[in-house]
mmCIF file of C-alpha atoms in Angstrom:
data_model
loop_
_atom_site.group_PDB
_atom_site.id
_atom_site.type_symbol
_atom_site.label_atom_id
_atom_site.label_comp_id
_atom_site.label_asym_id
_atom_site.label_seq_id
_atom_site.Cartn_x
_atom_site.Cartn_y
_atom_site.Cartn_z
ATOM 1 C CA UNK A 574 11.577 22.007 -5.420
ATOM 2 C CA UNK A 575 8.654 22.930 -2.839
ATOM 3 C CA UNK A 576 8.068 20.233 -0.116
ATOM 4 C CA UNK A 577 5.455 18.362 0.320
ATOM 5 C CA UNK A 578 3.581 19.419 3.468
ATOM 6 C CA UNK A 579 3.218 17.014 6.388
ATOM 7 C CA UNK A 580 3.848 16.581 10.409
ATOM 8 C CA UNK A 581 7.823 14.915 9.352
ATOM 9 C CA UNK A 582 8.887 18.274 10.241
ATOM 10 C CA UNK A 583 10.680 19.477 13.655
ATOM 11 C CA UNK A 584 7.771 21.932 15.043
ATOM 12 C CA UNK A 585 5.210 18.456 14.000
ATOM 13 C CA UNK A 586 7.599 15.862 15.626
ATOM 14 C CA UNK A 587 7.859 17.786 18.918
ATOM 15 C CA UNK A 588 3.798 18.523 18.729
ATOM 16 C CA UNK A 589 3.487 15.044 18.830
ATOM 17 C CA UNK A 590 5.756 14.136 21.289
ATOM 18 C CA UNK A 591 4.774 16.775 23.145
ATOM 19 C CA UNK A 592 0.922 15.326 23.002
ATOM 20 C CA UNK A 593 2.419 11.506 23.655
ATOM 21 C CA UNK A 594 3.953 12.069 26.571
ATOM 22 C CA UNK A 595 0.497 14.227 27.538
ATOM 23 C CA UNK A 596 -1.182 11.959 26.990
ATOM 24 C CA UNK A 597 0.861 8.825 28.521
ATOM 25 C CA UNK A 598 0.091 11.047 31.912
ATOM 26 C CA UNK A 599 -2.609 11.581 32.273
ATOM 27 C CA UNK A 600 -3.594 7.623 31.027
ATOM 28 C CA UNK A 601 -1.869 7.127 34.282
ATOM 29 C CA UNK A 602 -3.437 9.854 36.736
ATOM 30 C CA UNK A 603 -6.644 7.578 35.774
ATOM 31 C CA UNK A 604 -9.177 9.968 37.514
ATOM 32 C CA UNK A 605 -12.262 11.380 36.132
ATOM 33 C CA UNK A 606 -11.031 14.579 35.166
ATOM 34 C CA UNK A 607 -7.970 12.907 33.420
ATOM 35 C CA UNK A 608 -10.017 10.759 31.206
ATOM 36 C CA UNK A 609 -12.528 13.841 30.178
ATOM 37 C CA UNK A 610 -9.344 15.552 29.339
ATOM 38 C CA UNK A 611 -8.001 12.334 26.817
ATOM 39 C CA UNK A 612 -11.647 12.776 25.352
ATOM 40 C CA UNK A 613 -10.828 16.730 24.401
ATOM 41 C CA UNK A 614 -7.110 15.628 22.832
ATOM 42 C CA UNK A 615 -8.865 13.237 21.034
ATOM 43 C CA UNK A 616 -10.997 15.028 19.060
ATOM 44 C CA UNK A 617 -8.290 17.949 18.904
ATOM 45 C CA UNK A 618 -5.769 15.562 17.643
ATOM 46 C CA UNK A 619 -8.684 14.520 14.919
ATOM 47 C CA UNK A 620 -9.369 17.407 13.690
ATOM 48 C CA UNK A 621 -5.896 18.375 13.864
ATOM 49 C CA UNK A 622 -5.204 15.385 11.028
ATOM 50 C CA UNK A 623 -8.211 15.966 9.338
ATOM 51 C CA UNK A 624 -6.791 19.346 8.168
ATOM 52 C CA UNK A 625 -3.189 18.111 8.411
ATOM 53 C CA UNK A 626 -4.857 15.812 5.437
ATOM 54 C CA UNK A 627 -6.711 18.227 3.475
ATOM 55 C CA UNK A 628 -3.861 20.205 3.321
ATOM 56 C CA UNK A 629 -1.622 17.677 2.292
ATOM 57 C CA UNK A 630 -3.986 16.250 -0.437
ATOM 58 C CA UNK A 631 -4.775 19.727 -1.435
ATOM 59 C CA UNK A 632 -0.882 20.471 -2.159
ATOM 60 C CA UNK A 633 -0.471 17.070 -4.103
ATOM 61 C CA UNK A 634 -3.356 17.410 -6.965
ATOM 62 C CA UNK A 635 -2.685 21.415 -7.140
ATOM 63 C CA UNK A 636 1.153 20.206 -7.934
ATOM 64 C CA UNK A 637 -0.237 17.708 -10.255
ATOM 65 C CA UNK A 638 -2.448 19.887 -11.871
ATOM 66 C CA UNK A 639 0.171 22.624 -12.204
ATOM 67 C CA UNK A 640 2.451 20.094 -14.309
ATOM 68 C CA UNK A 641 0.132 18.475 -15.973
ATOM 69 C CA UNK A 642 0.813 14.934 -14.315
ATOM 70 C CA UNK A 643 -1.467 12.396 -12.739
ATOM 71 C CA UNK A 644 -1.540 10.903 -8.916
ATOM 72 C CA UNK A 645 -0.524 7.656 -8.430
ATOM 73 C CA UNK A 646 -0.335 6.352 -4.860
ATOM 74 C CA UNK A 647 0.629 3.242 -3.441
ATOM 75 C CA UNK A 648 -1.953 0.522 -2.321
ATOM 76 C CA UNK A 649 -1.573 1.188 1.500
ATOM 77 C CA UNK A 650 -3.689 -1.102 2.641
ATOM 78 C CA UNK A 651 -2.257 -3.774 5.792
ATOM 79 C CA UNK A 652 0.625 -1.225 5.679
ATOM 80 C CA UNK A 653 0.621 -0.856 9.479
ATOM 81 C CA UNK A 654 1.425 -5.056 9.352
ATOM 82 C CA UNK A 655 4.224 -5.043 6.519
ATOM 83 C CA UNK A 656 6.313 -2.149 7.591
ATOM 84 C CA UNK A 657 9.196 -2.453 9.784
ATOM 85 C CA UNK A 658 10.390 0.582 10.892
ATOM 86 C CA UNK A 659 11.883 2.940 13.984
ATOM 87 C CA UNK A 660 9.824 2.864 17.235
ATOM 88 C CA UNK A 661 8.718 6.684 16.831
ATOM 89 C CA UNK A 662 8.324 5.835 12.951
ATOM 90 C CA UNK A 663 6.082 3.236 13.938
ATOM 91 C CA UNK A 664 3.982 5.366 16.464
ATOM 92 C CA UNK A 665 3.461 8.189 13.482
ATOM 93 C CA UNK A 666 2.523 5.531 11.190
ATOM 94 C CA UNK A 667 -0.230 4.314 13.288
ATOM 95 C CA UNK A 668 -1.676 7.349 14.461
ATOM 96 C CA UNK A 669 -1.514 8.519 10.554
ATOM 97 C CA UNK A 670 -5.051 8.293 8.845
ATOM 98 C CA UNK A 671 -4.018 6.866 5.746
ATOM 99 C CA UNK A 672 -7.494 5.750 4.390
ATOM 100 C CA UNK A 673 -8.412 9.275 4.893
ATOM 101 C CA UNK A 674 -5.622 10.708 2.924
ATOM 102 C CA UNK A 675 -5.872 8.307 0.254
ATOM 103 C CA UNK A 676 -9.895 9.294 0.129
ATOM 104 C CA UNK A 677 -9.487 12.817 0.280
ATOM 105 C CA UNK A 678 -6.485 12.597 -2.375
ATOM 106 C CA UNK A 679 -8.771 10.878 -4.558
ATOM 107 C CA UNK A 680 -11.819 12.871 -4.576
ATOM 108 C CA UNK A 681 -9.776 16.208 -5.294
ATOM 109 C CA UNK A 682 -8.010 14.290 -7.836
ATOM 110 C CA UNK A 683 -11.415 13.662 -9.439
ATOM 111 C CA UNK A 684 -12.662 17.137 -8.832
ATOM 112 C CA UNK A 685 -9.863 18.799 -10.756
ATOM 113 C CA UNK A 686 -9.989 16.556 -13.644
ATOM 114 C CA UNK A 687 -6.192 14.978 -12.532
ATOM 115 C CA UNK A 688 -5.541 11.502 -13.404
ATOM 116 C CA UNK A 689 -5.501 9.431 -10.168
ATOM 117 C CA UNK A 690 -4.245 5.231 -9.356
ATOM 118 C CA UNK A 691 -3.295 3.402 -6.674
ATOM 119 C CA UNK A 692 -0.760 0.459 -7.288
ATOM 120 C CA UNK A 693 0.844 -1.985 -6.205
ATOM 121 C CA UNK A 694 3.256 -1.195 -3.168
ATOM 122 C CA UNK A 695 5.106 -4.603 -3.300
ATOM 123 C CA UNK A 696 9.193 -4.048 -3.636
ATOM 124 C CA UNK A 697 8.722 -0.548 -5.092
ATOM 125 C CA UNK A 698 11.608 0.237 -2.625
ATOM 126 C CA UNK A 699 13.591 -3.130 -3.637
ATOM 127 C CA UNK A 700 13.447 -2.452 -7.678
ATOM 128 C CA UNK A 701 15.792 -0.776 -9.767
ATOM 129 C CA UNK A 702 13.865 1.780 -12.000
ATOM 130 C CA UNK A 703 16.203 1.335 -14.607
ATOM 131 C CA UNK A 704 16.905 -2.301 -14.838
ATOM 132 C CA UNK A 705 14.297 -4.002 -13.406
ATOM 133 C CA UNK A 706 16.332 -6.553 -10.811
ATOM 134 C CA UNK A 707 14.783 -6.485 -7.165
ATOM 135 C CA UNK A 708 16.502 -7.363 -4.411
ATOM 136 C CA UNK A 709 16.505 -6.501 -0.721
ATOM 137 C CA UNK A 710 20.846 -6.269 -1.422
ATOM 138 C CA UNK A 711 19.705 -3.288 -3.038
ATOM 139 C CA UNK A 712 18.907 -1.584 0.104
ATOM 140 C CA UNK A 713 22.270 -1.497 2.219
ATOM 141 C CA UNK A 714 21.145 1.237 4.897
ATOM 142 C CA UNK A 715 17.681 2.902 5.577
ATOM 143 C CA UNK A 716 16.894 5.406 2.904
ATOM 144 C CA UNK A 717 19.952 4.448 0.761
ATOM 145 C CA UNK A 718 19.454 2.392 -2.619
ATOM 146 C CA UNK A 719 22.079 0.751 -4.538
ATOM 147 C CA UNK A 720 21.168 -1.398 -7.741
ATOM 148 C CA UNK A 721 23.363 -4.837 -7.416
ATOM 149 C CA UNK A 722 22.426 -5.097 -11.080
ATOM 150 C CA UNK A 723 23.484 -1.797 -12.738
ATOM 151 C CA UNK A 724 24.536 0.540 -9.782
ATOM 152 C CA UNK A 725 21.754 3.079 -9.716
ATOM 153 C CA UNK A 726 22.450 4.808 -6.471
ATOM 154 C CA UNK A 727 20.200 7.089 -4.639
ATOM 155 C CA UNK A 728 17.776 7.939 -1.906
ATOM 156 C CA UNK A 729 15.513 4.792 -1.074
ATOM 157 C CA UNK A 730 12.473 7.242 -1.407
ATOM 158 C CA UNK A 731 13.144 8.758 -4.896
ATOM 159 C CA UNK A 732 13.466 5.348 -6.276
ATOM 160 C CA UNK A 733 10.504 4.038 -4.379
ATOM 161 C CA UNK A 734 8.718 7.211 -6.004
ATOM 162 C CA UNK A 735 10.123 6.843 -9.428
ATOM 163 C CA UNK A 736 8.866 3.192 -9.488
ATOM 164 C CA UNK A 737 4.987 4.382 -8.039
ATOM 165 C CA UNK A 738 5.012 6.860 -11.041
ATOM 166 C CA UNK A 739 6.168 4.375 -13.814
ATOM 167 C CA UNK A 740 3.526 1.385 -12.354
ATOM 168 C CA UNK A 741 0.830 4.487 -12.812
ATOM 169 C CA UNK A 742 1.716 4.940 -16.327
ATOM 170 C CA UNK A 743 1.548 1.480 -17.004
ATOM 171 C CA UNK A 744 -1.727 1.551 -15.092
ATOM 172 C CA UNK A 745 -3.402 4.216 -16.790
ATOM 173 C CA UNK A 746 -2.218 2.353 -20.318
ATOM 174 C CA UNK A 747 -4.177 -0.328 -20.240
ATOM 175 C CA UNK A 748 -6.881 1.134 -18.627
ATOM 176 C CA UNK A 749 -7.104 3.400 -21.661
ATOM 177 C CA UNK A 750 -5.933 0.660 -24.212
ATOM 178 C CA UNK A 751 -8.870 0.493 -26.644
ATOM 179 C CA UNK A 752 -11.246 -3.067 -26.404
ATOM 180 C CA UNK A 753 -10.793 -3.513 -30.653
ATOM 181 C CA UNK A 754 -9.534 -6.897 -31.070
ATOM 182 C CA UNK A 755 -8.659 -5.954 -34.840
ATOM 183 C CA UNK A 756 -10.659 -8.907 -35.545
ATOM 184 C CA UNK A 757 -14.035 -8.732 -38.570
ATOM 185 C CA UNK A 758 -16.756 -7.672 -36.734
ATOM 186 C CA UNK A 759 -20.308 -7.230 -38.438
ATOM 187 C CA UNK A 760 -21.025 -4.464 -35.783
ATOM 188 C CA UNK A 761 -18.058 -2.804 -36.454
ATOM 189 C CA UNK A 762 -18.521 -3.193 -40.513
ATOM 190 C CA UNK A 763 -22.129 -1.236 -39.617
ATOM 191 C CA UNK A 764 -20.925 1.463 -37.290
ATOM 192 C CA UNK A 765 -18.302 2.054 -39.569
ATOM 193 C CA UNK A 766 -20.150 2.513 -42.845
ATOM 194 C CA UNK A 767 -21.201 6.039 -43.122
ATOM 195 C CA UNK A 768 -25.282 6.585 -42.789
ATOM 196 C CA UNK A 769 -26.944 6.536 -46.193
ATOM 197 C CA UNK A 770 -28.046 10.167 -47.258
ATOM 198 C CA UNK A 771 -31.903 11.244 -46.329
ATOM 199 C CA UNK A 772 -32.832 11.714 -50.357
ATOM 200 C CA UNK A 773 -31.287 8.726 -51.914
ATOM 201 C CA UNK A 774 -29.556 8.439 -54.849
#
């Protein structure tokens, strides 16, 4: 199965720590010319992600497309508050542009006629897929997921993923579930009747 394309790599880790620690100097040299050079990382860095994003984005709805599958991404919004995670974790995440993803994600979605959602993010890495019980037992160790319930075991990720795609489903149910009531309805009784022929009878 291809990868998804992103900067969790090796060559993207040590670009950015390569461009921390660049930057953490000359943030300390302080001078003039320091500062004008921060300015010219900045916008490198930006455009850097910008691509980093359309690429990414571009890979996802192509995939989805391919398959014949929607996009359903989590609600990322305050994520930067609610995750714990690893100090250089936590730098990635909040350099990452994840409003920008989600955008660009969405608008490609729309262009090539792919189903796209955003749910929910809340336990989707806590909940067993299968039976339903959520619990923070069920994560022993960082990326590991084991079901106290019914001992699904596997990577924290896939399950977090598997539980994304069925909340999309459901989603994209009843937002497609038809308004009809099954109720009488003298509107209904009219549009349902078919017209009465142009020569009578």
């Amino acid at each position: 199965m291809a990868r998804r394309p992103g900067p969790s790599g090796p060559r993207g880790s040590t670009l950015r720590e390569r461009r921390h620690r660049q930057r953490r100097r000359l943030e300390a040299e302080g001078t003039s010319a320091a500062r004008r050079v921060l300015r010219r990382l900045s916008g490198r860095e930006h455009r850097m992600m910008t691509d980093l994003n359309h690429q990414i984005s571009k890979y996802v709805v192509r995939e989805a497309e391919r398959t014949g599958r929607g996009v359903d991404l989590e609600e990322l919004q305050g994520i930067r508050g609610r995750v714990r995670a690893h100090r250089l974790q936590r730098r990635t995440l909040h350099n990452w542009a994840l409003a920008q993803q989600i955008a660009f994600t969405r608008y490609k979605a729309e262009r090539a006629g792919v189903a796209f959602m955003l749910v929910d993010p809340a336990h989707t890495s806590q909940a067993c897929p299968d039976c339903g019980c959520v619990s923070r037992a069920n994560r022993p160790a960082r990326g590991r997921f084991v079901c106290t319930g019914c001992g699904l075991a596997g990577h924290a990720d896939h399950i977090a993923a598997r539980n994304i795609a069925a909340r999309g489903v459901a989603g994209w149910a009843a937002v497609n579930q038809p308004h009809a009531t099954g109720l009488p309805s003298a509107r209904r009784d009219r549009e349902s009747k078919p017209p009465a022929s142009a020569g009578g009878s």
